[in-house]
Amino acid sequence: MSSNPNANPNFDEHRWIINIHRTLEEEPETDTDFPVCIFSVPKTLMSSDPDSYTPKEVAIGPYHYWRPELYEMERYKLAAAKSAQRHFNGDHKFQDVVDQLKELELQIRACYHNFLNFSNEALAWMMAIGASFLLEFLQIYAIKDGKLSKTYSSRSMSHLLDYAGTKAAHNAILRDMVMLENQIPLFVLRKMLEFEYSSLESADEMLQAMLMGFCEELSPFKLMKDMPMINISESAHLLGYLYDMVVPKSEQKASEIIEVVDDEGEAQQPPERYSTDLAYSNKLFREVWKLVSKLTIPPIRLINNLLPLFSILVRQFQYLLFQEGNKSGDDGSSFHPSENDVNKPPLEEEITIPSVTELYKSNVTFSATVGNISTISFDAETATLHLPTISLDVNSNVVLRNLVAYEASNASGPLIFTRYTEFMNGIIDTEEDAKLLREKGIILNRLKSDAEVAHLWNGMSRSIRLTKVPHIDKVIEGVNKHYNSQWKVKFGKCMKYYVFGSWQFLTLIATIMLLLLMTLQGFCSVYTCRKFDTDFVLFK
């Protein structure tokens, strides 16, 4: 859906060459001052659910501007531009805004990952009209905050602006506004507000109120009142501001950026988990066949030869039952990754975690916290998993997916939010899992059913690059350690891997039973077994 000059028959080569010359010759430091922040959605994510990344109502940025199905909103955008012009200070006209944005052309182009096949003037008009529409829509949050009166809004957009947030059109536009490919730089909105207010400080104060209201409506987590304000100049666009509210800068800097890029979007396969198990099994079977080949020896010597077999069998089961405890050290210390472990990418099994239902059955309790991802923790002593309360509604699927897409595209940071979605995807498998979290207050479900919640999380794509996030990885490690330490879980694993999943093990059991019966027969042939039937014979 993004602009693709190779597929555009109207591609203007002359304009492209002019833009290249201007970019190289004028203000070469622009790229460092305004890094790329508006990307195309990675193909692996786009293919999983295109509707969550493609605007349906309104095109704000240049990537989707010429799509015919979005032309209907043009008259509303022009109405917003007229409304903005009426509120300009002095004798300023809308053309003055366009002229100012034309001077910022290089900075605007630098923000976009794709080449923008627009002239300088067309791009400036596109930015100005798009910013007018956004500010017209965002003003409802300033009105709620008491910064503006209701008479400030345009009548022509009254049926789109919903102060209660219940209209379908209102939510549809909100979803379009948060999409990664439908963004415009935040400094364009600041420039527009400068024409309405006497100072940049007043413009920033108004924009801050608008953005805070926008985030309060769309943020999956409850925003704390004592949360530090985000400097508007440090955020790239609406989606970037929302991401900074959901994943604070302190959390982003605290996480390690250790990653492996996978162009195909597939997680690297972990090494064979049970190679040691197989080595033990091979040795076990060799001993069995050695014994079987010596069935003609006297019973006492046969029993002595069985001792190594049972010794190996004990070691086999001991390894299975206590392997989880050995991972954390003999002293039972908590999760402290070594330097070598930290420098390795996370394996697939490190993301694997039991479902909510399985954890609940293994005596894990769930506790809701107020805050963001930083409040996730696991108390091993009380077996309590603390998770932030998350609100899910009709906008959540689009919001969550585009936050993940922005995080994946913004190469400067670790995939903290993506790791959280993988964590939730791991513990929520069924409707019952969603129901348990809802009953504990961790999920505020404003969807139709718990089944929709489970479908939302299960539909989330895996990350396109793997990143270690020590805070969340420590929780996963602690939960898995507690779960795997339960005896019923150990027994279930034993039955799964060595009984139901292995006909060789059943053969082994049958062989051992055969050996024991033959030993008993040999013993009874030498000594009198009065308590047994004298006619008992194993082989006739």
Short mmCIF file of C-alpha atoms in Angstrom, two decimals, residues 8 26 56 105 132 159 183 187 303 312 321 335 382-383 387 415-416 446 459 476 489 506 510:
data_model
loop_
_atom_site.label_atom_id
_atom_site.label_comp_id
_atom_site.label_asym_id
_atom_site.label_seq_id
_atom_site.Cartn_x
_atom_site.Cartn_y
_atom_site.Cartn_z
CA ASN A 8 4.00 4.15 -10.44
CA GLU A 26 21.68 21.67 1.10
CA LYS A 56 -9.79 2.72 6.01
CA GLU A 105 10.88 20.19 3.10
CA SER A 132 -5.23 20.67 10.27
CA HIS A 159 -20.68 14.00 13.38
CA GLN A 183 1.92 9.43 10.31
CA PHE A 187 6.96 19.21 14.43
CA ILE A 303 20.90 -60.36 39.19
CA ILE A 312 21.61 -46.18 34.46
CA LEU A 321 13.15 -34.96 37.03
CA PHE A 335 18.18 -16.14 37.54
CA THR A 382 4.47 -16.79 47.06
CA ALA A 383 4.27 -18.05 43.45
CA LEU A 387 0.90 -8.27 35.54
CA LEU A 415 11.84 -4.87 21.39
CA ILE A 416 10.42 -4.38 24.88
CA ARG A 446 -14.54 -4.39 26.42
CA GLY A 459 -3.12 -13.62 16.29
CA ILE A 476 9.73 -16.04 32.16
CA VAL A 489 4.56 -31.61 35.94
CA LEU A 506 7.64 -49.70 26.39
CA ALA A 510 8.65 -55.39 28.71
#
